[in-house]
PDB file of C-alpha atoms and ligand atoms in Angstrom:
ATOM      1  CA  UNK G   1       7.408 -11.194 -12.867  1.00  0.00           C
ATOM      2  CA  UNK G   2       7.112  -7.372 -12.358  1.00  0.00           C
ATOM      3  CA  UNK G   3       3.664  -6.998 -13.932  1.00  0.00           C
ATOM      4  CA  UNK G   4       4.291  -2.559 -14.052  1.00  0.00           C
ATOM      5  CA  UNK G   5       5.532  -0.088 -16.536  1.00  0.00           C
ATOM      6  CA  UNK G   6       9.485   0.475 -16.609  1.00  0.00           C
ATOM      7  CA  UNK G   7       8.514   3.949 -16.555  1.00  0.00           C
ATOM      8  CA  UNK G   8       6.148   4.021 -13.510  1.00  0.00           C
ATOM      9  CA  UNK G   9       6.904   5.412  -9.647  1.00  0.00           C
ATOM     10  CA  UNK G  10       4.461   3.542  -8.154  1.00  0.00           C
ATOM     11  CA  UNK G  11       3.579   4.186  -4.351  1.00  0.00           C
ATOM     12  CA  UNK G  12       4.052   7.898  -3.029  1.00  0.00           C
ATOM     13  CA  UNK G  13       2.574  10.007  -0.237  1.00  0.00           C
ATOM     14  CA  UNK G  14       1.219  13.278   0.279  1.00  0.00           C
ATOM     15  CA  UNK G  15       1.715  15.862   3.349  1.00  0.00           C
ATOM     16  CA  UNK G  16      -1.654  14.786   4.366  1.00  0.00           C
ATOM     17  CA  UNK G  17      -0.587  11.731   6.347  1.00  0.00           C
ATOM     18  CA  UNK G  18       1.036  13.429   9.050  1.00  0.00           C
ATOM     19  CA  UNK G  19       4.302  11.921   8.533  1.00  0.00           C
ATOM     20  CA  UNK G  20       5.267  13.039   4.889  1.00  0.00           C
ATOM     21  CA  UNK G  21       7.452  16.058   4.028  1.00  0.00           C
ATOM     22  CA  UNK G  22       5.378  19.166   4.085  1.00  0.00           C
ATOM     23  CA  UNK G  23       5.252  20.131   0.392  1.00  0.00           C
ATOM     24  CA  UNK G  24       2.998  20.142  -2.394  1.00  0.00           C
ATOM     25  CA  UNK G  25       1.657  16.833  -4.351  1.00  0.00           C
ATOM     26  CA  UNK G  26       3.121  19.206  -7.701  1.00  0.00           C
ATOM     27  CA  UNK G  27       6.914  18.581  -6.262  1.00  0.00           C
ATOM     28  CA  UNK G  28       6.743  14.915  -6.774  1.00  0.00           C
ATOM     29  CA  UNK G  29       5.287  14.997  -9.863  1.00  0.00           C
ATOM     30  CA  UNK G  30       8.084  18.108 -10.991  1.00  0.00           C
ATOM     31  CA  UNK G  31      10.918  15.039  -9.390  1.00  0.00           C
ATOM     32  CA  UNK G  32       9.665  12.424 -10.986  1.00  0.00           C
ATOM     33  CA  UNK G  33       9.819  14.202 -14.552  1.00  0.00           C
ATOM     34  CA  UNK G  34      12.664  15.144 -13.770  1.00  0.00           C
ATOM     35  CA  UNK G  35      13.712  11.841 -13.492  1.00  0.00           C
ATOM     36  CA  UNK G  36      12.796  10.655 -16.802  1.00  0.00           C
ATOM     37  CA  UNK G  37       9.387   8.792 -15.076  1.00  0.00           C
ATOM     38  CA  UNK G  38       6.187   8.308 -17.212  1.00  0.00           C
ATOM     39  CA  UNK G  39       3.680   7.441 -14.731  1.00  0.00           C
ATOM     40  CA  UNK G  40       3.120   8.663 -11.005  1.00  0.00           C
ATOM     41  CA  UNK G  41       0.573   6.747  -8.632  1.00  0.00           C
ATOM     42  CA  UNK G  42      -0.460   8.843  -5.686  1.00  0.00           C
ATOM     43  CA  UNK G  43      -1.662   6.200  -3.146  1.00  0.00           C
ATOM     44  CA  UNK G  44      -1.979   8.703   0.068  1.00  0.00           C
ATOM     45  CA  UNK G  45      -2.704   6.398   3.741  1.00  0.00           C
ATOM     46  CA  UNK G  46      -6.659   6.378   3.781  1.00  0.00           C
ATOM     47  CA  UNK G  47      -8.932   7.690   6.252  1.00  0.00           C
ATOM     48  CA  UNK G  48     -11.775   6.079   7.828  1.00  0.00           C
ATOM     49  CA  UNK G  49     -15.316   7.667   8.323  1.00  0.00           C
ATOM     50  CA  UNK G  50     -14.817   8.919  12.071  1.00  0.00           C
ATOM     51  CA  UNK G  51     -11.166   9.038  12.007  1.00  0.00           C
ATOM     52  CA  UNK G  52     -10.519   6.171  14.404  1.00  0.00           C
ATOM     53  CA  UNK G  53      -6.546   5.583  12.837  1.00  0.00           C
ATOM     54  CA  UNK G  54      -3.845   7.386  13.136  1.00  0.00           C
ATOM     55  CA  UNK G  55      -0.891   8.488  10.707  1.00  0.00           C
ATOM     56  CA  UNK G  56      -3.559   9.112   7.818  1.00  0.00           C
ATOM     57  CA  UNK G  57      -5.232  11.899   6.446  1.00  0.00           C
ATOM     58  CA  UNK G  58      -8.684  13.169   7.771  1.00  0.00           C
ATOM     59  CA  UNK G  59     -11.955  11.494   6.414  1.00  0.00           C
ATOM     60  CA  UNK G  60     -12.634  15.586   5.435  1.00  0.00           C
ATOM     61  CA  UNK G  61      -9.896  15.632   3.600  1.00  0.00           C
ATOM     62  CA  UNK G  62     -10.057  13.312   1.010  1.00  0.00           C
ATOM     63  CA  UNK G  63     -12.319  15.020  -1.297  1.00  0.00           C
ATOM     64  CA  UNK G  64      -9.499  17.911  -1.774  1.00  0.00           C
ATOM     65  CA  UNK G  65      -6.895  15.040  -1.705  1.00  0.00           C
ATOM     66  CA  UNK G  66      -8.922  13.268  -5.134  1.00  0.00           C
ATOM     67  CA  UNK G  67      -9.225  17.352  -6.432  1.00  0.00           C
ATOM     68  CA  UNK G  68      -5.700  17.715  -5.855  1.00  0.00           C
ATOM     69  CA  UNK G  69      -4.191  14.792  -8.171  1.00  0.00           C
ATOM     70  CA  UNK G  70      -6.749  15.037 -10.645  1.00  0.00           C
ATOM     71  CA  UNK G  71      -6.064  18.739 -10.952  1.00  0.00           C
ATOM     72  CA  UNK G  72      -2.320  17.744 -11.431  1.00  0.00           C
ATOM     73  CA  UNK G  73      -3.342  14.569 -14.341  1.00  0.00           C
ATOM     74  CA  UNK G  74      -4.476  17.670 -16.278  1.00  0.00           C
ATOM     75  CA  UNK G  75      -1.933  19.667 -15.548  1.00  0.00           C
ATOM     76  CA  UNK G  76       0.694  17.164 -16.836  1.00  0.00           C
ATOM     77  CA  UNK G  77      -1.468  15.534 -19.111  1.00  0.00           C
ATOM     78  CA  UNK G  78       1.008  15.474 -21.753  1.00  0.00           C
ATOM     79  CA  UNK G  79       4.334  15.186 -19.753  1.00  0.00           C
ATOM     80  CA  UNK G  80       3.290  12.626 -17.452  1.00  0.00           C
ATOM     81  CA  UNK G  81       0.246  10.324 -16.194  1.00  0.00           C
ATOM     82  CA  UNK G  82      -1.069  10.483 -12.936  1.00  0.00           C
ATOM     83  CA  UNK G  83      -3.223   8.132 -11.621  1.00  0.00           C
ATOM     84  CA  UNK G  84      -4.999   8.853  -7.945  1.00  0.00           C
ATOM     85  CA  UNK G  85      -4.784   5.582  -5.663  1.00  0.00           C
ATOM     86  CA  UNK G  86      -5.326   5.123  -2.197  1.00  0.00           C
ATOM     87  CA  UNK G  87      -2.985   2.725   0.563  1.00  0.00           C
ATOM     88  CA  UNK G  88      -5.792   1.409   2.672  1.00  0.00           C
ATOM     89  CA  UNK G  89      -6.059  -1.282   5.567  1.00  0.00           C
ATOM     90  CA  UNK G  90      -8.888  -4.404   5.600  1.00  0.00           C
ATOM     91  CA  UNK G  91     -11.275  -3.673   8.366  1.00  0.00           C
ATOM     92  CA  UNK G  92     -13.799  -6.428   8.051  1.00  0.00           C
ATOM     93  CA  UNK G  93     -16.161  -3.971   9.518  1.00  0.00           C
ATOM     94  CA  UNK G  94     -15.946  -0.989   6.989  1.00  0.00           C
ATOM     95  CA  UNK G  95     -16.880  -3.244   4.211  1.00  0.00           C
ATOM     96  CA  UNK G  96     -19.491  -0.562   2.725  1.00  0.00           C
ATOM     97  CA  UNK G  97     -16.977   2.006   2.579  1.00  0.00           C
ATOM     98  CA  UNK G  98     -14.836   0.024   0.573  1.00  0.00           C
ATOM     99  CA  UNK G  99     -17.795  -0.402  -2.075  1.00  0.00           C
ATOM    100  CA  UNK G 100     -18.422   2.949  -1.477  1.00  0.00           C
ATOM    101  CA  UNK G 101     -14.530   4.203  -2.707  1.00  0.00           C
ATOM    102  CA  UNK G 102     -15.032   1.763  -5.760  1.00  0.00           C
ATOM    103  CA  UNK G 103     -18.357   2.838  -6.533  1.00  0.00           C
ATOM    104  CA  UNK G 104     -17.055   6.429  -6.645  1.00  0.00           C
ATOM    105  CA  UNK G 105     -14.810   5.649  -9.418  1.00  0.00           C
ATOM    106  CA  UNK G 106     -12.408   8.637  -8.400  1.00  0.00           C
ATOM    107  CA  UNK G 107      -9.817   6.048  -7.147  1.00  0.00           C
ATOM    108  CA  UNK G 108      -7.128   3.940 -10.041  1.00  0.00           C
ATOM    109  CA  UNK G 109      -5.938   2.017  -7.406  1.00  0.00           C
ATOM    110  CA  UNK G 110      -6.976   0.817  -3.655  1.00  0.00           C
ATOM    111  CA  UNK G 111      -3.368  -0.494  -2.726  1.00  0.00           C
ATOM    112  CA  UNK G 112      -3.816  -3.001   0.085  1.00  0.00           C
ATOM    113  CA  UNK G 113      -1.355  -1.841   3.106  1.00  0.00           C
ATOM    114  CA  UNK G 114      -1.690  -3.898   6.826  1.00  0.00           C
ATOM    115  CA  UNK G 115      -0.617  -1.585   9.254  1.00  0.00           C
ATOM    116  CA  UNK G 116      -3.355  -2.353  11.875  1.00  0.00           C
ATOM    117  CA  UNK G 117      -6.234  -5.108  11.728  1.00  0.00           C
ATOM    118  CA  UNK G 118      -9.290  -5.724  13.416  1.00  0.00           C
ATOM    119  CA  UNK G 119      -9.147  -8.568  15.950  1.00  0.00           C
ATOM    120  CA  UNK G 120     -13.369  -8.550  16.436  1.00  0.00           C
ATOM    121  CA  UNK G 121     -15.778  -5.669  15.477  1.00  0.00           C
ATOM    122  CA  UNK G 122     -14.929  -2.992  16.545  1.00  0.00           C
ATOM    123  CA  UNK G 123     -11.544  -4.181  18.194  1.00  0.00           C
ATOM    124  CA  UNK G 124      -8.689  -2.973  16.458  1.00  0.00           C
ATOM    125  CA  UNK G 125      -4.632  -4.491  17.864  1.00  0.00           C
ATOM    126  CA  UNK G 126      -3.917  -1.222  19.421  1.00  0.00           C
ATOM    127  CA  UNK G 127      -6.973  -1.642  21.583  1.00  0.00           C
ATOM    128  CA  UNK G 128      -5.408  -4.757  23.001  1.00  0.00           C
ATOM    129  CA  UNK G 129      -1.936  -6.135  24.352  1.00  0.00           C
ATOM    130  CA  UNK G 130      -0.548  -8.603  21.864  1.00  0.00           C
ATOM    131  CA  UNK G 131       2.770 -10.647  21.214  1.00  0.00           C
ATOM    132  CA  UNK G 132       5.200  -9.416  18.425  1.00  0.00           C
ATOM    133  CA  UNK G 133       4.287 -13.165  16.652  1.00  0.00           C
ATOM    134  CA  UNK G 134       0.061 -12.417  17.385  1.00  0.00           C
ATOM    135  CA  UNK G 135       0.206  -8.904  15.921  1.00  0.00           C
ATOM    136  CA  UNK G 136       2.453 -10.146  13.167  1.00  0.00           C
ATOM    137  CA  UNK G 137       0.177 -12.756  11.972  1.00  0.00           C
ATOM    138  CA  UNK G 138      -2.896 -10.659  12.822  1.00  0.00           C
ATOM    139  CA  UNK G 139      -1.427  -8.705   9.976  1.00  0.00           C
ATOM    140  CA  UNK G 140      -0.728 -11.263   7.667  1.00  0.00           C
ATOM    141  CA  UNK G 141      -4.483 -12.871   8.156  1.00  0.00           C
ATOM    142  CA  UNK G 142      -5.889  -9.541   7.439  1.00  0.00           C
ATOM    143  CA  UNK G 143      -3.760  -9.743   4.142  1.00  0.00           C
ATOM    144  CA  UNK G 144      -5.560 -12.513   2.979  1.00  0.00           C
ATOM    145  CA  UNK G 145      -8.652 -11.970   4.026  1.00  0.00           C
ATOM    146  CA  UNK G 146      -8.168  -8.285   2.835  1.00  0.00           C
ATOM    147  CA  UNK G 147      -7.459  -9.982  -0.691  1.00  0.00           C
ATOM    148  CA  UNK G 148     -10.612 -12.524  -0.600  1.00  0.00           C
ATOM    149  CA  UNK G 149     -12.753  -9.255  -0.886  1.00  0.00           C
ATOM    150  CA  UNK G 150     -11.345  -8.356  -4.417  1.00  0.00           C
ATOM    151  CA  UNK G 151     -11.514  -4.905  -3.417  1.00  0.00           C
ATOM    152  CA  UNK G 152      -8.461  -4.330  -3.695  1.00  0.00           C
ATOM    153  CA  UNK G 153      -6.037  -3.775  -6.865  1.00  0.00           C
ATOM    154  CA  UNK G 154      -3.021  -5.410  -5.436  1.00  0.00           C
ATOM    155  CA  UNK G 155      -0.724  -5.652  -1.887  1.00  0.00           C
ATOM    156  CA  UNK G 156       1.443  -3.258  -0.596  1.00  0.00           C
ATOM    157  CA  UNK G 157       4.898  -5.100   1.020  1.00  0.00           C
ATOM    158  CA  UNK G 158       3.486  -8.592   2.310  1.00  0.00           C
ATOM    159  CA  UNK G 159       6.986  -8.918   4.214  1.00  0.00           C
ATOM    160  CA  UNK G 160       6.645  -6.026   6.218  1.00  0.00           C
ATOM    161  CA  UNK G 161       4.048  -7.217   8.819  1.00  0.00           C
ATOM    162  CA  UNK G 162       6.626  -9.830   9.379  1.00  0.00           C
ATOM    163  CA  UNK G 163       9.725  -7.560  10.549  1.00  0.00           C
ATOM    164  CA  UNK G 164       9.504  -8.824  14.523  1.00  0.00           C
ATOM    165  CA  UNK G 165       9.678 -12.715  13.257  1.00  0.00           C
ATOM    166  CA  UNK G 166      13.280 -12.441  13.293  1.00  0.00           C
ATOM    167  CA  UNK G 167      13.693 -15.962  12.203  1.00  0.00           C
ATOM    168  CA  UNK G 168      11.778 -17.490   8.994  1.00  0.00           C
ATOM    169  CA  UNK G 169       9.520 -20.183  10.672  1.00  0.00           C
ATOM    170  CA  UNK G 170       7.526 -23.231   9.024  1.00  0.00           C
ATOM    171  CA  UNK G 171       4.595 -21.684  10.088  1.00  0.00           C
ATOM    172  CA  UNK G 172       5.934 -18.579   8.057  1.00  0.00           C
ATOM    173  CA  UNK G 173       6.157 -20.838   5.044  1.00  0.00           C
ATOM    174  CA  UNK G 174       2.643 -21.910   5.183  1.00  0.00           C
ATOM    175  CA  UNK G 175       1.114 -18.698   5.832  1.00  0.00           C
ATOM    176  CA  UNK G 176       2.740 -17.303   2.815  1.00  0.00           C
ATOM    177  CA  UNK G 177       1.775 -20.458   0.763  1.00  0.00           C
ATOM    178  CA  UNK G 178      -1.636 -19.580   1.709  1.00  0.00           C
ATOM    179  CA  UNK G 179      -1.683 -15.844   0.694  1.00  0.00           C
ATOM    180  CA  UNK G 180       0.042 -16.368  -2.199  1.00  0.00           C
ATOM    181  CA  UNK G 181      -2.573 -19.125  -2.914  1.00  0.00           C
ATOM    182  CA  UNK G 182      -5.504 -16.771  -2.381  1.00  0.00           C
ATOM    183  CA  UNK G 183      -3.887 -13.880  -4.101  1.00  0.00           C
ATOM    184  CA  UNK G 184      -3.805 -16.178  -7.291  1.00  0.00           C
ATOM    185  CA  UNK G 185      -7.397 -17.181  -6.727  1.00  0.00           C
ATOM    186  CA  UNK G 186      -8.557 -13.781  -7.065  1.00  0.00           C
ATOM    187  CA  UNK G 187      -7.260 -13.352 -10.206  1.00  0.00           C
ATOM    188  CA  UNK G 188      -3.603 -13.056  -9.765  1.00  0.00           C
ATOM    189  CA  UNK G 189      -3.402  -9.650  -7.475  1.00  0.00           C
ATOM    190  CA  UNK G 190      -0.094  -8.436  -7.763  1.00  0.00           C
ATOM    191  CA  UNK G 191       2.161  -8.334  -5.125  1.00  0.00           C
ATOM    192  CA  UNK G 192       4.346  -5.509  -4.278  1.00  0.00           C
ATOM    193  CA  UNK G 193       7.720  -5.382  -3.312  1.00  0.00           C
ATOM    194  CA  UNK G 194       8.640  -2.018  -1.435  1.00  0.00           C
ATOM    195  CA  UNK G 195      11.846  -0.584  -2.514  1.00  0.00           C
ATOM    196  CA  UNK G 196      11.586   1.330   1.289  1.00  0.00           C
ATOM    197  CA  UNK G 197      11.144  -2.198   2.902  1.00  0.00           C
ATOM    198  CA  UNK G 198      14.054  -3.385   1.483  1.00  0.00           C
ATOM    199  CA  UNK G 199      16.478  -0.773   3.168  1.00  0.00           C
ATOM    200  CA  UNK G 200      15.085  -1.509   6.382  1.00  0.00           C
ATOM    201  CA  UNK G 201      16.238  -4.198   8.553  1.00  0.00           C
ATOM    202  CA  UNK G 202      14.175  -7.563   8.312  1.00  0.00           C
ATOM    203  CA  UNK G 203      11.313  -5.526   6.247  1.00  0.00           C
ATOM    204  CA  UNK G 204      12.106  -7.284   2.909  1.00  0.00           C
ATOM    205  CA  UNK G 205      12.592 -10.858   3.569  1.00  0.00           C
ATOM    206  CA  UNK G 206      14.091 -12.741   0.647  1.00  0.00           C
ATOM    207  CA  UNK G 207      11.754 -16.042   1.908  1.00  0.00           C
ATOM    208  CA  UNK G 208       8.947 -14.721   1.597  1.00  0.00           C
ATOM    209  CA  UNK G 209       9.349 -13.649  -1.929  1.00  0.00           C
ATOM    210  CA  UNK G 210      11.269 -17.424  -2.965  1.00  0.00           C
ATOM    211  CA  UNK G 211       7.986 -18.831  -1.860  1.00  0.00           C
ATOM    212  CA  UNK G 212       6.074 -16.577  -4.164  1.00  0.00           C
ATOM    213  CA  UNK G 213       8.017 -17.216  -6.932  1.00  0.00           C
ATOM    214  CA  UNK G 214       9.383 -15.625 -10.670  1.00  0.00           C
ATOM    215  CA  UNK G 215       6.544 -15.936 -12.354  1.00  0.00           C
ATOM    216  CA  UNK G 216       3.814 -14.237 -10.006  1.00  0.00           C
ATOM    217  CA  UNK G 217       3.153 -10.960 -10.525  1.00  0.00           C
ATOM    218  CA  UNK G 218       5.438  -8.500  -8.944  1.00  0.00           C
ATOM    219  CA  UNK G 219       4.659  -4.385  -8.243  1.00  0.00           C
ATOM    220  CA  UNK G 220       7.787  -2.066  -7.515  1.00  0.00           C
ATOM    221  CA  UNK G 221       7.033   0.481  -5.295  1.00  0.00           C
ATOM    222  CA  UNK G 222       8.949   3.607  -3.577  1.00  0.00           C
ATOM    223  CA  UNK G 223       6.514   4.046  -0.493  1.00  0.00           C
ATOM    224  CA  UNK G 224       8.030   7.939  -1.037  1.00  0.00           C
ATOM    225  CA  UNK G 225       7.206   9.884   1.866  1.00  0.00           C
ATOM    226  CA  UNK G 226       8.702  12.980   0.121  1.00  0.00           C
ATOM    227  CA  UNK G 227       9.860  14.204  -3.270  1.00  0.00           C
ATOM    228  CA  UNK G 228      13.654  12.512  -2.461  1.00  0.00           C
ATOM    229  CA  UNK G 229      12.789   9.438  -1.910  1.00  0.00           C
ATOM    230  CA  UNK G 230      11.993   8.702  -5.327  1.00  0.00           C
ATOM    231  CA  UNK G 231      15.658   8.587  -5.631  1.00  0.00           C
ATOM    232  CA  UNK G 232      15.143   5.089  -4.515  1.00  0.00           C
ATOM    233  CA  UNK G 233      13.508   3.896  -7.940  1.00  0.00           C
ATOM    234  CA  UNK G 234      16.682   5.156  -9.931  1.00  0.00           C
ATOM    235  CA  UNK G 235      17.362   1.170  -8.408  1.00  0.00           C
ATOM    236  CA  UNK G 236      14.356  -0.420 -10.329  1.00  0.00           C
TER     237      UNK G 236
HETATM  238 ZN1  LIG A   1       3.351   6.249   5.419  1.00  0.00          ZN
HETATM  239 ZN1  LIG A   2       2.959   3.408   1.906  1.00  0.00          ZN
END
């Protein structure tokens, strides 16, 4: 059940990550108009007090980020909304900052996205030499634990962590019974399917998503890492 507006990109990048096209947060919005959308969500890759992560903006960065989109929801108050979100990982140990980003109240969204976990305090699975299936369900753990906190407004592409599982396992089946279980819990945290996932081999798996089923609720996003790739929701 896609729980979003018809009208909504959901899901896009800024330059700040690193691996975005270099231009301003203004050309997305101008595309998206453009493209007959009524609602943009920035969710930029988070940083981390210290910078430990890669492939994310810096931690000094993030008050110009939240100026940035703001400055832009003015701008285009009456053309379009923009909401200011951020695509975060579940650290167990940066639980304060997470209160700290929702006690802030600059963010609409903290979008849950697993690219890295943290095997122990202060042990992260880069630091360490693990199995395509270990990391894989590392990620997927994280996931659910992630979503036990309620911090965060709903998943970013569940499937993904799962692209080196070539083949859909029972254990597979059980793990997603699980999250999907715990997601619904904590009041029903949507799930999102990622429109970007889908055109990359074994990102989108068509399992995973039978297990959770028509009726739970369903985000659509882009994951736009520049202006263009918003083409992709023309497919919505
Ligand atoms: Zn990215
Ligand atoms: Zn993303």
């Amino acid at each position: 059940m896609i729980v979003m507006d018809k009208k909504e990109m959901f899901h896009v990048h800024t330059y700040r990550c690193g691996h975005a096209k270099p231009v301003s947060d203004e050309a997305y919005v101008i595309r998206a108009l453009q493209m007959g959308a009524k609602k943009i969500t920035f969710t930029d890759h988070a940083p981390f007090p210290g910078n430990f992560f890669a492939n994310r903006m810096r931690y000094d960065e993030l008050d110009e980020y939240v100026a940035s989109i703001r400055a832009l929801q003015e701008q285009y108050q009456d053309k379009i909304e923009v909401r200011c979100g951020l695509e975060i990982e579940y650290f167990p140990s940066f639980r304060t900052y997470y209160e700290e980003l929702i006690a802030s109240e600059r963010f609409d969204i903290l979008l849950l996205g697993q690219h890295l976990f943290e095997c122990k305090p202060g042990v992260y699975n880069f630091d360490v030499s693990l199995s395509d299936q270990e990391n894989a369900m590392g990620l997927f753990n994280a996931q659910i634990e992630g979503l036990k906190t309620e911090y965060f407004g709903a998943l970013a592409h569940p499937d993904r962590c799962l692209q080196k599982i070539p083949d859909w396992t029972p254990e597979l089946d059980r793990a997603t019974k699980e999250l999907v279980a715990v997601a619904r819990q904590h009041g029903s945290i949507p799930l999102e399917k990622n429109l970007a996932s889908m055109r990359s081999e074994n990102m989108y798996r068509e399992s995973f998503w039978k297990i959770v089923g028509e009726d739970y609720p369903v985000l659509v996003g882009c994951d736009a890492h520049a202006p263009e790739d918003l083409k992709i929701w023309e497919e919505l």
